[in-house]
């Protein structure tokens, strides 16, 4: 099963490599990983998407907690949560294609953020599924480049992951 | 008071109560070495190789419980210390390892003797620190000692660039500290302990299986109290030997791959297993699918990630072993309940039947020196009271099986990583921690050659070690596996150009004796042990074909042990896969 683990960790150099190193050393999957400082500059927030059996995911959480730099973590899929991914997608758009791509962007509620005579760059935000669906919907040979941020997530309700 | 970084390092070590620092100098470490020269509180032990320094600090830590401290230079100094760091990490031994680093402005430039020490050691430390500002140095050292020694102990590396050791800062060494991201558990969950006690008291075929955690938390007295209060059988892992007295009738011996018949069968047949401070390592469990099929498992460990990692626990209890043992004992006493006497009588009867097999029997009449015989004699001559270090291989198993450890911290070996070369330098650390005690290093001619250079260190510091070399001219454990599993194709397990180890010992300024007949074994041991001023290198020429029994082959369960040909077991149990 897919899990989204949100981690609050010390904003120290090397903290990211401790997490990444743990996953490679113990053979765990990482589907995506994002990290950036929080409103408290001494802390970073990491969102990590992984998958595995319950036993494996339990071990992942325990091993992450064992890292000295990890302050707190939560598995977002255990409760109601919101998840988002942002993507920037560059597609070929000339002639008839321009209208078609435009329509598609509207349907998926994306935005065109850069235009040339022959291409559009689209910003699209949503669940991973939504971005996957968009990439399937545009003709495959029109895609020039895709950049995805990896998943960000936050729990629903007033409680927050903080110190 | 303003001090240079180098003086801060040395002052902080002194304030931390460090007696010995094991190390080897080099360019990036020179400021620190200069600071060491200008004081005499912290004594430096100069090893002959950084690996020796690391293992010596480790042996020191294992034998006295205080953290071992290491100082090495950048680059090769740091890479050479990786093996000892990994060794300590696998066995949860507290070490603080200071690696010097090239000056900050050269980091990343592929400078002379530069290596990414933080990156290289990251997977095999409890934590590591790169010091970027001299003002953080004292606090970082305090943190390193705190992290290394608290919770589940482990090695911590501090990487200090050379320029930081020259810069000055106000020296304030924190008396204590707390870290928001690291708060080790200090208590067990009372509800879980209550559940565990109920299950324990209702057991009909219980076994208490304990590991290095009992030794690390210095609670072998409490373990003995619990075992005796219940009258339950107790077995120790390789790392846990000495936690429960081996000569006690409630002790079943070591368990696992080369454990005793009675310990492994008790593990297989038990209905309740209390595991404390052990981690269900693959050398203990054998095939996990066949592991203890009838047992309700109570697992006590300070590290939550050890629980249900390989074997699912029915009742997990997270916390320090000593605190939890104490609470278990008081709950059992308060409950007024007693174990099921009738069931226990039946269980002990069954265990005694297994004991009758006498799985550690060997040919005591042999004309060749049997390695087991040497260890048994060592046990007799030292009255079971020596500190024994070992390397890795057959001799390690013989020492574990035949030297009956009755006190904790007496058995010093690399259990998790299985590091050949560990025994001699570790023995140096043990001897420094216990200058008046007898220290023996049981080793083989393969292992001893991996850190042989430390004989020179022993000379410099007058360490009267007793090296018991079980010399069978083979890498014995490799040879044994090749005999069993590779159709006797002894691929590269024989060394046909061994040095004359007696002359070699003499060359280093020690006394060497070669022993070739069983009748001479005891005399040689007595001679070595009675001389407390010199190192004796006893080169025992042993039977080349001896194997370690019993053995659980890979993929087999505890009930599928391979017994020695001398044992009259069921034929099926002698089959090897």
XYZ file of C-alpha atoms in Angstrom, chain B residues 254-268 281-288 290-291 397 401 477 480-481 484-485 548-564 573-577:
54
model
C 24.293 -20.336 24.069
C 21.578 -20.594 21.427
C 21.635 -20.192 17.675
C 23.701 -21.522 14.798
C 26.309 -23.085 17.093
C 24.183 -23.107 20.208
C 23.552 -26.113 22.404
C 21.036 -28.819 21.604
C 19.082 -28.055 24.777
C 18.968 -24.288 24.200
C 17.802 -24.566 20.609
C 15.231 -27.268 21.281
C 13.885 -25.318 24.250
C 13.513 -22.342 21.881
C 11.697 -24.546 19.367
C 19.396 -12.064 14.517
C 19.532 -14.550 11.633
C 22.332 -16.483 13.356
C 19.969 -16.934 16.313
C 16.692 -17.728 14.578
C 17.728 -19.971 11.694
C 14.860 -20.107 9.204
C 12.318 -17.619 10.553
C 10.333 -22.521 11.308
C 11.118 -20.384 14.340
C 32.648 -20.392 18.628
C 30.921 -22.752 23.886
C 35.084 -21.834 9.587
C 34.060 -26.269 7.639
C 31.444 -24.760 5.325
C 29.724 -29.458 4.457
C 28.294 -27.453 1.593
C 32.175 -26.673 15.365
C 29.121 -28.609 16.521
C 26.206 -28.457 16.887
C 25.335 -26.517 13.789
C 22.133 -25.207 12.291
C 22.668 -24.948 8.554
C 21.246 -22.033 6.577
C 17.536 -22.462 5.931
C 17.079 -24.878 8.827
C 15.152 -24.516 12.044
C 16.220 -24.962 15.661
C 14.922 -28.538 15.623
C 17.087 -29.461 12.633
C 20.500 -29.228 14.231
C 23.503 -31.054 12.924
C 25.185 -32.815 15.832
C 28.735 -33.971 16.193
C 19.061 -34.535 12.875
C 22.526 -35.096 11.500
C 21.538 -34.475 7.926
C 22.819 -31.280 6.455
C 21.144 -29.479 3.618
